[in-house]
Short mmCIF file of C-alpha atoms and ligand atoms in Angstrom, two decimals:
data_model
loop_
_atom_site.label_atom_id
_atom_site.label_comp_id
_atom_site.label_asym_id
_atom_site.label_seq_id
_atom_site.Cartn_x
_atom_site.Cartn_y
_atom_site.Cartn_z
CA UNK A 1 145.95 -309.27 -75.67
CA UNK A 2 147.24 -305.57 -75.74
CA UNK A 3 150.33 -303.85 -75.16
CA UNK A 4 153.82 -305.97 -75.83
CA UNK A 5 156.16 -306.09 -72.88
CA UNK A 6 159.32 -306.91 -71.31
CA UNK A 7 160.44 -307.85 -75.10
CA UNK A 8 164.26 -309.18 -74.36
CA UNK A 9 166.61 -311.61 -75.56
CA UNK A 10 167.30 -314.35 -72.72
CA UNK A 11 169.75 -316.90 -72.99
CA UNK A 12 169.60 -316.61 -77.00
CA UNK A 13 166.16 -316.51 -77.42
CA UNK A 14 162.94 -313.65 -77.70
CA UNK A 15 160.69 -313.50 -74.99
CA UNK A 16 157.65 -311.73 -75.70
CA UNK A 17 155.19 -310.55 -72.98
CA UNK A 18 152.09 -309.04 -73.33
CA UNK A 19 148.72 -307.61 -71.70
CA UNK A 20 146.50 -310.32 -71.50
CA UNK A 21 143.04 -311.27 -70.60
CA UNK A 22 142.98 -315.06 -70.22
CA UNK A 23 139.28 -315.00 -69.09
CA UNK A 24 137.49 -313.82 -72.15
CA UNK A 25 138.09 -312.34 -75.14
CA UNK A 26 134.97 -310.05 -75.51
CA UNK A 27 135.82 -307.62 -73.12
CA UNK A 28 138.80 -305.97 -71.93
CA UNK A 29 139.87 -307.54 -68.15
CA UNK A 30 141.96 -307.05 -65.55
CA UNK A 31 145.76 -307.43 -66.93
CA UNK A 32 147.74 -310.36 -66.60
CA UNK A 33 150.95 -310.99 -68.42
CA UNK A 34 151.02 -313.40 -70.58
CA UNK A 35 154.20 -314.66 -72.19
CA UNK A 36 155.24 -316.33 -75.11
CA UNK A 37 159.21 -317.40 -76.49
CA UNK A 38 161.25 -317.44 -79.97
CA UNK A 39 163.91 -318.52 -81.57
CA UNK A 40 163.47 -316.45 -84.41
CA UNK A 41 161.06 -313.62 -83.99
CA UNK A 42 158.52 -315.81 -85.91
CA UNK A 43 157.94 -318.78 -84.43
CA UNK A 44 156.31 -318.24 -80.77
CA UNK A 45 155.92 -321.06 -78.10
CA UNK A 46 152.88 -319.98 -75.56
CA UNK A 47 154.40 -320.27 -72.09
CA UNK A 48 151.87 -320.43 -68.76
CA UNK A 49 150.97 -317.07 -67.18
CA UNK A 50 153.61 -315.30 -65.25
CA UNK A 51 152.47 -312.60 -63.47
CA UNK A 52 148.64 -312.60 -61.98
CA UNK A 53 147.24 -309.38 -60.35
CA UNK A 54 147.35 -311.19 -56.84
CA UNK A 55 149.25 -308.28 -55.17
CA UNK A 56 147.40 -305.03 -53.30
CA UNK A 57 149.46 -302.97 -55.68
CA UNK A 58 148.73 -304.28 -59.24
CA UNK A 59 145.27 -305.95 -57.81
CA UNK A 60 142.94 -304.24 -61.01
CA UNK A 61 146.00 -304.58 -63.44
CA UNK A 62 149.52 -306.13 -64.00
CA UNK A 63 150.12 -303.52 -66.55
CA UNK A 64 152.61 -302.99 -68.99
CA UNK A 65 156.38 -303.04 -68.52
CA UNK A 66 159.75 -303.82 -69.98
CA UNK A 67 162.93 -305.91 -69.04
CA UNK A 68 166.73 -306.01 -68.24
CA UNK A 69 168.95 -308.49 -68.33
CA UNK A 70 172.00 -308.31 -66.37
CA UNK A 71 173.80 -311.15 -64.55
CA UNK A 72 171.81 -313.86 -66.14
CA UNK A 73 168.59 -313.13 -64.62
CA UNK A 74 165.55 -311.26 -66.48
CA UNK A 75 164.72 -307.89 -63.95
CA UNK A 76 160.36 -307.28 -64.81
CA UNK A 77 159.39 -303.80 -64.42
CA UNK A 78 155.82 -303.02 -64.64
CA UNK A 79 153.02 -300.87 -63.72
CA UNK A 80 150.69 -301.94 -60.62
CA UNK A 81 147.39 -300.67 -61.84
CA UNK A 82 144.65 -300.14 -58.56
CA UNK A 83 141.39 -299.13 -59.72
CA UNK A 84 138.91 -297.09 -56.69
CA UNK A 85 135.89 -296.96 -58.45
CA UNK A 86 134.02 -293.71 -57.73
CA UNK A 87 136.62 -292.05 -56.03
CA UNK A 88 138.88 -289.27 -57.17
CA UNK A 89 140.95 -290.36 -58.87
CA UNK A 90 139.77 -293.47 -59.83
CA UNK A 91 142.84 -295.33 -60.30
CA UNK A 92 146.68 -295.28 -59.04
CA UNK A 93 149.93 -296.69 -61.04
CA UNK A 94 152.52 -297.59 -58.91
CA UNK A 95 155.85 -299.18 -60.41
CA UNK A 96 156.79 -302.60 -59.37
CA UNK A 97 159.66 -305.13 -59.75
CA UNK A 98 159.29 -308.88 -60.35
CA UNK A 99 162.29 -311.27 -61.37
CA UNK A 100 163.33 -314.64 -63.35
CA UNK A 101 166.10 -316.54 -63.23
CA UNK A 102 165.31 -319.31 -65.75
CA UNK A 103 162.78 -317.02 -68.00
CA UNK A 104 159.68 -318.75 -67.63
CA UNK A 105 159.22 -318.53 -63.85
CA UNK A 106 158.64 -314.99 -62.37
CA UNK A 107 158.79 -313.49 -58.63
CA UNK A 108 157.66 -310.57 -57.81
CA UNK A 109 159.71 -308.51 -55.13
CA UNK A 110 158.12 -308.38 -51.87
CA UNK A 111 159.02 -305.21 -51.13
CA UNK A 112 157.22 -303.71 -54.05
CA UNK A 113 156.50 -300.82 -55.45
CA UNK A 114 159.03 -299.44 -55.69
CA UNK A 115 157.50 -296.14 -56.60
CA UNK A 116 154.81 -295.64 -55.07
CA UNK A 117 151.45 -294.07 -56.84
CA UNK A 118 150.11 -292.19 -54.10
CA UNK A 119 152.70 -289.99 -54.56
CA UNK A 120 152.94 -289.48 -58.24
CA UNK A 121 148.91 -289.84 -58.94
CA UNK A 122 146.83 -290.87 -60.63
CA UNK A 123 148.48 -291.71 -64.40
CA UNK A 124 152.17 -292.70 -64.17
CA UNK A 125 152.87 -295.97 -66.04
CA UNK A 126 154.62 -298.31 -68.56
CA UNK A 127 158.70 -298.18 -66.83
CA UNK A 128 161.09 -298.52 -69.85
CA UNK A 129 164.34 -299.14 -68.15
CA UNK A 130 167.71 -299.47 -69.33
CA UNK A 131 171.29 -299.36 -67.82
CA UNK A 132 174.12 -296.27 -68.79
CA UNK A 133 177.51 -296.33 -67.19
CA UNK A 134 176.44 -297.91 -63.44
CA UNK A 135 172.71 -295.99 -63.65
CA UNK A 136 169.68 -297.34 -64.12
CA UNK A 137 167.20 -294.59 -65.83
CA UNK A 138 163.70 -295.63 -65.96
CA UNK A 139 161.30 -293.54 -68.45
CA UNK A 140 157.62 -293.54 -67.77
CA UNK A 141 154.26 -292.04 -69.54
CA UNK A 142 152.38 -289.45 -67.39
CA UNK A 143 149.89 -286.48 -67.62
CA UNK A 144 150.87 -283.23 -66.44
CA UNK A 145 147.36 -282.01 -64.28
CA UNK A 146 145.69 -284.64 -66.79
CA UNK A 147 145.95 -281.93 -69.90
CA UNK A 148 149.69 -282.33 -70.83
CA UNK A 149 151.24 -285.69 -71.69
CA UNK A 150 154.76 -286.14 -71.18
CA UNK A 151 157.68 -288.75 -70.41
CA UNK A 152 159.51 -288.68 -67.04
CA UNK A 153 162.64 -289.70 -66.53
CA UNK A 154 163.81 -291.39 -63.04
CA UNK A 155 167.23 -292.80 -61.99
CA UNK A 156 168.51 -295.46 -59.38
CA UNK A 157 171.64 -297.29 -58.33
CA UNK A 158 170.45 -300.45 -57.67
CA UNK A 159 166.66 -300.90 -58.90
CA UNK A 160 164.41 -300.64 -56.01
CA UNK A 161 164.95 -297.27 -55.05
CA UNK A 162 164.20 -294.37 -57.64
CA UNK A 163 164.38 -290.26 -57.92
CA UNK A 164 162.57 -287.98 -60.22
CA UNK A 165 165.43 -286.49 -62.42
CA UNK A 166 163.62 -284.85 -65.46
CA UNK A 167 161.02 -284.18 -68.32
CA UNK A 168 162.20 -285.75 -71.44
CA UNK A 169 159.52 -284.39 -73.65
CA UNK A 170 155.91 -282.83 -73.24
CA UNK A 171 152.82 -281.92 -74.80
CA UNK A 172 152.29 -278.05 -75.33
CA UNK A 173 148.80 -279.12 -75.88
CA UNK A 174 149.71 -280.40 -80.04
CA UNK A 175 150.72 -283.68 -78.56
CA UNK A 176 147.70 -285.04 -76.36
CA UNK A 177 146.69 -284.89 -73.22
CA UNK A 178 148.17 -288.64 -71.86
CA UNK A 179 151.66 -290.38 -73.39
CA UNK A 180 151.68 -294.34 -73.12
CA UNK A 181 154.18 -296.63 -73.54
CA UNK A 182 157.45 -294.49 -73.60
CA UNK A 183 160.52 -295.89 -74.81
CA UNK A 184 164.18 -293.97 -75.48
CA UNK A 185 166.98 -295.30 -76.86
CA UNK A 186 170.12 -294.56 -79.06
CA UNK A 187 170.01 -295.62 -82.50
CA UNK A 188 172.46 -294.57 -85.13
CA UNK A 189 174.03 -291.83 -83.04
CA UNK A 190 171.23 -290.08 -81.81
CA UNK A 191 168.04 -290.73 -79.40
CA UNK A 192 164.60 -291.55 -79.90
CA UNK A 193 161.70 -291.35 -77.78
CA UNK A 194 158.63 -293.55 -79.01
CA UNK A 195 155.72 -293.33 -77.75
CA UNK A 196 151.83 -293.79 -77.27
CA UNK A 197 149.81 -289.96 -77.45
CA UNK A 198 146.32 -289.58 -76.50
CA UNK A 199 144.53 -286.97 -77.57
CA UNK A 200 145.70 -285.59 -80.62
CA UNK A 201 142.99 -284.25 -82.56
CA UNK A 202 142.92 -285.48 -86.71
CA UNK A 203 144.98 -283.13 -88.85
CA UNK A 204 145.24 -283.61 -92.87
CA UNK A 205 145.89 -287.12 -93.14
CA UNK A 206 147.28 -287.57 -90.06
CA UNK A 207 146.02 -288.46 -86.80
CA UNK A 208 143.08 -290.71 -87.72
CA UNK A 209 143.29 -293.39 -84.90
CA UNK A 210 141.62 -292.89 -81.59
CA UNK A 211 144.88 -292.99 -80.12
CA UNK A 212 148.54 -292.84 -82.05
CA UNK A 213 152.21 -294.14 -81.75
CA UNK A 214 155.04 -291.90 -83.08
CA UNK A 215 158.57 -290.89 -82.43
CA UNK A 216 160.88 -287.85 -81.52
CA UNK A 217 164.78 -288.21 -82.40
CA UNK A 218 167.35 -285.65 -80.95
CA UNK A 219 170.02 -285.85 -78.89
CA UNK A 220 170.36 -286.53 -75.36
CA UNK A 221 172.75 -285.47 -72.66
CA UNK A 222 173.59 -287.31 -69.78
CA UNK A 223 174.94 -284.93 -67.69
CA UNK A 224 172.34 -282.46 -67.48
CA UNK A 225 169.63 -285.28 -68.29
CA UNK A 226 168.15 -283.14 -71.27
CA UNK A 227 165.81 -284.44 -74.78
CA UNK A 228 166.98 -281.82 -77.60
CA UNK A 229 164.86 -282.76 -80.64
CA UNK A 230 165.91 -282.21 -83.83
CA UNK A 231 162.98 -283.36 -85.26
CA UNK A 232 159.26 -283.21 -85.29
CA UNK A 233 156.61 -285.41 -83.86
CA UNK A 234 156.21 -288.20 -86.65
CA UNK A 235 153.64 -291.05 -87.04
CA UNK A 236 155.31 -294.61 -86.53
CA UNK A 237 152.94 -296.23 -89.03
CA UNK A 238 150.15 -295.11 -91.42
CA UNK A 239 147.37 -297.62 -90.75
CA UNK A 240 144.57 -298.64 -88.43
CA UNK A 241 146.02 -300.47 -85.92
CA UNK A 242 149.45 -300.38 -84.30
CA UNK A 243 149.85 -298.93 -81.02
CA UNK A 244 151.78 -298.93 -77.56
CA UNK A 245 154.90 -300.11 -79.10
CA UNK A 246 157.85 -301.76 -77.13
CA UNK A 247 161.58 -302.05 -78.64
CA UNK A 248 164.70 -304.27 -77.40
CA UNK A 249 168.23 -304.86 -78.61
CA UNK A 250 169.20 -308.15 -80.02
CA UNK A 251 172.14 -309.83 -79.96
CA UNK A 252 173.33 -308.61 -83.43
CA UNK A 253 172.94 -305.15 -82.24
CA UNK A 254 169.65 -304.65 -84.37
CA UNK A 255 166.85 -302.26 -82.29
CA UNK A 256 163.98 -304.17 -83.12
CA UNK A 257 160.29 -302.70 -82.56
CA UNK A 258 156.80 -304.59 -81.99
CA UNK A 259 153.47 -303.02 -81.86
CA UNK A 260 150.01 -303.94 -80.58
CA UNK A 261 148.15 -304.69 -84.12
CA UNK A 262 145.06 -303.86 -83.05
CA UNK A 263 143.36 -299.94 -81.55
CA UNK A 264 141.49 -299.74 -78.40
CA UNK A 265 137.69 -299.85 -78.78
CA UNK A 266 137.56 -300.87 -82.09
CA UNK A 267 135.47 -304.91 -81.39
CA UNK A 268 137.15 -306.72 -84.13
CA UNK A 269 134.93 -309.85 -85.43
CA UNK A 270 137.67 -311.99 -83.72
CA UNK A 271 136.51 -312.08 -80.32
CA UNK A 272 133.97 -315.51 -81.36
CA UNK A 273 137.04 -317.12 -82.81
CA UNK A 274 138.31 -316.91 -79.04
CA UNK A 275 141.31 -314.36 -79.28
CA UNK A 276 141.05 -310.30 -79.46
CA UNK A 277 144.46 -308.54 -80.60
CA UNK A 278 147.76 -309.64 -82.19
CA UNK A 279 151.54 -308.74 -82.66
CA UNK A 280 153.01 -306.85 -85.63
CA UNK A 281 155.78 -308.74 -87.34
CA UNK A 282 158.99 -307.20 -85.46
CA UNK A 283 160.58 -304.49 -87.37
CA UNK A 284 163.95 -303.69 -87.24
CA UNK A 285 164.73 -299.33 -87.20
CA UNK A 286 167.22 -297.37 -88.33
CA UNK A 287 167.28 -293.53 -89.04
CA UNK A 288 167.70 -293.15 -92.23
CA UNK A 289 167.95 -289.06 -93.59
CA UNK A 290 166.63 -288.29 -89.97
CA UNK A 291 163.74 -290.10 -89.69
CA UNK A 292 163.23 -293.81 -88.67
CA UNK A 293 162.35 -296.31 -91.29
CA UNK A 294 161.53 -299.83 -90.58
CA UNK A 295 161.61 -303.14 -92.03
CA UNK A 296 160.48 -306.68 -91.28
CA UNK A 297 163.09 -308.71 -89.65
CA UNK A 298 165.05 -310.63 -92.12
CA UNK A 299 164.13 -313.74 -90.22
CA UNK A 300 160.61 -313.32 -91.95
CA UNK A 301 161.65 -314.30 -95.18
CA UNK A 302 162.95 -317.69 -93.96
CA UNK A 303 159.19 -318.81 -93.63
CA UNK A 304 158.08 -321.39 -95.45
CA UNK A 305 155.90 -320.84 -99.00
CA UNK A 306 155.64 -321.65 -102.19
CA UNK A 307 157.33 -318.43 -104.55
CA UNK A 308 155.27 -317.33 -107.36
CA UNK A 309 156.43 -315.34 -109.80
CA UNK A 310 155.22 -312.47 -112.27
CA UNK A 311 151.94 -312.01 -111.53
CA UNK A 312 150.03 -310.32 -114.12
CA UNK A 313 145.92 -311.67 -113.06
CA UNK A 314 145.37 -312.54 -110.18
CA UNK A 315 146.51 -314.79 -107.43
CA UNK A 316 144.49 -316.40 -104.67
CA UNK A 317 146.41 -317.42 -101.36
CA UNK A 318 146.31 -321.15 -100.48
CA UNK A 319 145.42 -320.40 -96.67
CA UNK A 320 145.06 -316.55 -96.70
CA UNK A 321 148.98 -315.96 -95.93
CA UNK A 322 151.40 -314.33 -97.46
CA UNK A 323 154.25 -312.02 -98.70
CA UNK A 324 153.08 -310.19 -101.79
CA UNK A 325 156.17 -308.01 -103.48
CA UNK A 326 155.15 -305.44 -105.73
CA UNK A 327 157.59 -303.40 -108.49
CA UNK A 328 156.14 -300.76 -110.78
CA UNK A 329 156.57 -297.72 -112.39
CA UNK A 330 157.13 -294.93 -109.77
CA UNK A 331 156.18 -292.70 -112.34
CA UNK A 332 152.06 -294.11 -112.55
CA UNK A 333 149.57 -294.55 -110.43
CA UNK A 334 149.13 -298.04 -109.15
CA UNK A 335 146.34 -300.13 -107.21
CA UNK A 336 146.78 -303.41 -105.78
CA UNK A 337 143.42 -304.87 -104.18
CA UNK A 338 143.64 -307.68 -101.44
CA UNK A 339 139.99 -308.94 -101.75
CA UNK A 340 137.98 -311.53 -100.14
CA UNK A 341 133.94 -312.28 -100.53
CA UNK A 342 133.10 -309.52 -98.10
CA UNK A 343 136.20 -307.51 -98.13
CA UNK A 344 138.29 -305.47 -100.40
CA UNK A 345 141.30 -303.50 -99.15
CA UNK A 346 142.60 -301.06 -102.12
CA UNK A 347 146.27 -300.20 -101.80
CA UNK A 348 146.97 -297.23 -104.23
CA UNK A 349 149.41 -294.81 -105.19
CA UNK A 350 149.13 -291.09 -106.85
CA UNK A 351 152.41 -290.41 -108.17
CA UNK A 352 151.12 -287.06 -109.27
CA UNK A 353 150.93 -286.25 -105.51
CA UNK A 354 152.82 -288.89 -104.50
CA UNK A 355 150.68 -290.67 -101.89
CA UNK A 356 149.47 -293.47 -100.48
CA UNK A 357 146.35 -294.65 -99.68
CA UNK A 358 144.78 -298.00 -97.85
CA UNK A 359 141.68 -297.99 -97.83
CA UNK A 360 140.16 -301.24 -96.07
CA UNK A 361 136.03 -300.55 -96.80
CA UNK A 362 133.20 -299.41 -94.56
CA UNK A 363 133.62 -296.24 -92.70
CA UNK A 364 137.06 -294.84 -91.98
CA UNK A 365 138.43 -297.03 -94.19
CA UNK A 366 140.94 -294.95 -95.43
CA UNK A 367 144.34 -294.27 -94.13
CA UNK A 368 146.70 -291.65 -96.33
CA UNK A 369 150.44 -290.62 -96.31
CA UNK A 370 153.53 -288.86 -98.05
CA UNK A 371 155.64 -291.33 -99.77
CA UNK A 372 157.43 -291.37 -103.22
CA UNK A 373 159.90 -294.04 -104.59
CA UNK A 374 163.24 -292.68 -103.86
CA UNK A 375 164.57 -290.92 -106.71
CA UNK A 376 161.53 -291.46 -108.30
CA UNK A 377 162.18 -294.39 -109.23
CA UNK A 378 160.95 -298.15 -108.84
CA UNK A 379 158.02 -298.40 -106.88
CA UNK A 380 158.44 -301.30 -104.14
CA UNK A 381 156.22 -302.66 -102.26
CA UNK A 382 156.26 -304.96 -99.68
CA UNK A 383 153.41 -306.64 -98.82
CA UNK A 384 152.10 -309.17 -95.50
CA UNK A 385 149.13 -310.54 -96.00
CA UNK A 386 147.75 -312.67 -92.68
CA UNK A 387 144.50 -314.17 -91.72
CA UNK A 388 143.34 -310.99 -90.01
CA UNK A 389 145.93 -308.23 -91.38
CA UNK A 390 147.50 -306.21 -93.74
CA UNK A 391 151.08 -304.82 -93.50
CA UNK A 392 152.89 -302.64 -96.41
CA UNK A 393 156.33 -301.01 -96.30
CA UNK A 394 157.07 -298.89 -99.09
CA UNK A 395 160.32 -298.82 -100.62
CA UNK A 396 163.39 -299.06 -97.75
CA UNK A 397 160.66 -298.65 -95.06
CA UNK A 398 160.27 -294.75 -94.94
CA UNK A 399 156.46 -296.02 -94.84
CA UNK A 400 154.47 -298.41 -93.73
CA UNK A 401 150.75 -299.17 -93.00
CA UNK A 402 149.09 -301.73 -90.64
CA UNK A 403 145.60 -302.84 -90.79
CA UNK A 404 143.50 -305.42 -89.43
CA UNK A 405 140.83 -306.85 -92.30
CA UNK A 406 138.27 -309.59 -91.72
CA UNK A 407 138.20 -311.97 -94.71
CA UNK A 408 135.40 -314.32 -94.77
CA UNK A 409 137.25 -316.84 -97.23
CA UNK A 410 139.69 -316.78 -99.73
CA UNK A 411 141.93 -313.81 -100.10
CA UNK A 412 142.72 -312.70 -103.78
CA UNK A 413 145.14 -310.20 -105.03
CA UNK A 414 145.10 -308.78 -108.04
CA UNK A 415 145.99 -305.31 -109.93
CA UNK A 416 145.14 -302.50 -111.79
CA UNK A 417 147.10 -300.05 -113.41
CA UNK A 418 150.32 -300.31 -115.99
CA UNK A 419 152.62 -302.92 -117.26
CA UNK A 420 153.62 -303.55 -113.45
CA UNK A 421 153.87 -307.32 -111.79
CA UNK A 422 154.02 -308.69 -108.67
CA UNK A 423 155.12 -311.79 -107.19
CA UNK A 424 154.00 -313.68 -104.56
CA UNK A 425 155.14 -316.04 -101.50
CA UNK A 426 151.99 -318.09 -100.54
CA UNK A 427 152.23 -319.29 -97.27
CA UNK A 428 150.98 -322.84 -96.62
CA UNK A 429 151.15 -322.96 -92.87
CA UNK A 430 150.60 -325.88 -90.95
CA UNK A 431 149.94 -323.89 -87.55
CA UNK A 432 146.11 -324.68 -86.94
CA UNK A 433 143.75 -321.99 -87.20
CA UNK A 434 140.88 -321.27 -84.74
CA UNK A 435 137.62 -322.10 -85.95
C1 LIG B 501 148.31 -298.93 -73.40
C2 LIG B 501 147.90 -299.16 -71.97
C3 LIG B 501 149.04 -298.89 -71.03
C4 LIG B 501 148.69 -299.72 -69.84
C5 LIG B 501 148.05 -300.93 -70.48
C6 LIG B 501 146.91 -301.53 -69.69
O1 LIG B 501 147.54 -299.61 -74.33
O2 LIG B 501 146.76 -298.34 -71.66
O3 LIG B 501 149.25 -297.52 -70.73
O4 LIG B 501 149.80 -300.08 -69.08
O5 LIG B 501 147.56 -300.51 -71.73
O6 LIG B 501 146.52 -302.76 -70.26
#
């Protein structure tokens, strides 16, 4: 799997799309959708297939998309991806439309697309669409002359047909040469647009992935159809793997994010256990002192495991799960190790520069960021600890780090440094694992 899409609620529950390969999990195929539903953002039921690339349009790719749900039916907007090997260019995205009335069936409208790519070539993809006041605005990634990324904003009355209507942000050349995987919404009183960069060249300790997923807020204007930032360009998360991000709105009003936990190119040791690429847990965002901060669902911590306190040793997980919860003096340096036989993954913190550090081993192992306890205070950790992956949010959420790790066999954590203790939810599941 890649990308998520068309993340929506639907007749009270999550559905959950994504990229999907069902043919082999060594290499990277042509793009299905796959599909899978929740009750609570934890749980996931596998549902069959719902969109093939059986169409002239999306015949190398059913690529990614996003949903809208208005008069009880789910509306499926996604990118038709046609490859023309050889030729220039190589490839054309057009936009397409697909429906479901009962959420598990889809049909794709036989009119489609319904923008077509040889008019916008060759990289236009990824429709985020959303409804304001009777309009439908639709934002999309693209690549000015294929040096400049940027998002484009379209509008239509009634979802088939679409008009240009602006540039919502581009790259001066700081920001990449591609954006993937736009997506602008209001949160807390202002707009954000998230999205997927190429190209941005490594810069302190920022940038290290081959590609990366951050945000712009500001303010947006309907009437004029203008992005004003009032902030910078700012990394989403701080570790390895967490890209092409989608977002949704629940039905508690909470704006709740999911990455792709995993980087392009990167050929994981996963692909012999039959799967290549997982989900994030879904974070709910706020913006907090103008920037967005994020923090597991609260639906996570109804999850099953046994709770184990004060830990001063060392504490190995029954089935290498877990929420590991970490308070220490924000005034020391700290290091937490999650080891197995052939893998240690050091979480640290220098409170004389106050940063932190993951480092996961072997080379580029080490990811690096700003962050203090607020106040300088308490130093809190939160910690998720799965079978293939690491994710840490520090203190509220103004931080947090995902990484994939390969244990071998049994995952220990232990600690280093002060008087400090943490405690420990080990999760027992009774999900089977591949083997
Ligand atoms: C991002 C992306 C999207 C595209 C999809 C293809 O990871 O490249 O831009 O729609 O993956 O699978």
């Amino acid at each position: 799997m890649n990308d998520p899409n068309g993340f929506c609620i639907f007749n009270n529950e999550v559905h959950l799309f994504y990229q999907y390969n069902p043919y082999t999990s060594y290499e990277t195929g042509i793009a299905h959708w796959g599909h899978a539903i929740s009750k609570d953002f934890f749980h996931w039921e596998h549902q069959p297939i719902p969109m093939y690339p059986d169409q002239w349009y999306d015949a190398t790719g059913v690529f990614s998309g996003s949903a809208l749900i208005e008069n009880n039916t789910m509306y499926l907007f996604f990118t038709g991806n046609v490859n023309y090997p050889g030729e220039t260019p190589d490839h054309i995205n057009h936009q397409a439309l697909a429906w479901s009335t009962d959420g598990v069936n889809v049909t794709k409208y036989e009119n489609n697309p319904i923008i077509n790519g040889s008019l916008t070539m060759p990289n236009l993809r990824d429709p985020k669409v959303w409804e304001y006041e009777g309009t439908y605005y639709m934002v999309l990634g693209n690549s000015l002359n294929e040096t400049y990324g940027r998002a484009l904003l379209y509008s239509s009355n009634d979802k088939i047909s679409w008009d240009y209507v602006s540039v919502i942000a581009q790259s001066n050349g700081s920001l990449g040469y591609m954006f993937e995987c736009p997506d602008f919404f209001e949160l807390d009183g202002k707009y954000v647009l998230l999205f997927s960069p190429q190209g941005i060249e490594p810069s302190g300790d920022k940038y290290h992935n081959l590609y990366q997923t951050g945000y712009i807020i500001g303010d947006f204007d309907y009437s004029t159809h203008t992005f004003t930032p009032t902030s910078e360009f700012v990394e989403l998360d701080h570790g390895h793997d967490f890209y092409a991000t989608q977002t949704t709105l629940d039905n508690l009003g909470r704006r709740i994010v999911i990455a792709w936990f995993d980087m392009w190119e990167q050929n994981y040791p996963e692909a012999a256990d039959g799967f290549t690429g997982t989900m994030t847990i879904p974070r709910e965002l706020r913006i907090v002192n103008g920037q967005l901060v994020q923090k597991p669902v609260v639906e996570i911590g109804n999850i099953k495991g046994k709770q184990v306190s004060a830990i001063k040793g060392k504490y190995t997980l029954s089935n290498k799960a877990g929420e590991v919860n970490v308070v220490a003096d924000g005034r020391k340096d700290f290091k937490l190790y999650i080891a197995s036989s052939n893998v240690t993954v050091t979480i640290s913190y220098d409170a004389a520069n106050g940063k932190v550090t993951l480092d996961r081993g072997g080379s580029d192992g080490v990811r690096r960021t700003d962050w203090r306890p607020a106040g300088r205070g308490q130093l809190k950790w939160k910690i998720f600890v799965d079978a293939s992956s690491i994710e840490l949010f520090c203190g509220e959420g103004e931080v947090s780090f995902s990484s994939r790790f390969f244990p071998a066999d049994a995952v220990t954590i232990y600690q280093r440094g002060g008087a400090s203790v943490f405690k420990v939810r080990d999760i027992v599941r009774s999900m089977p694992r591949p083997t």
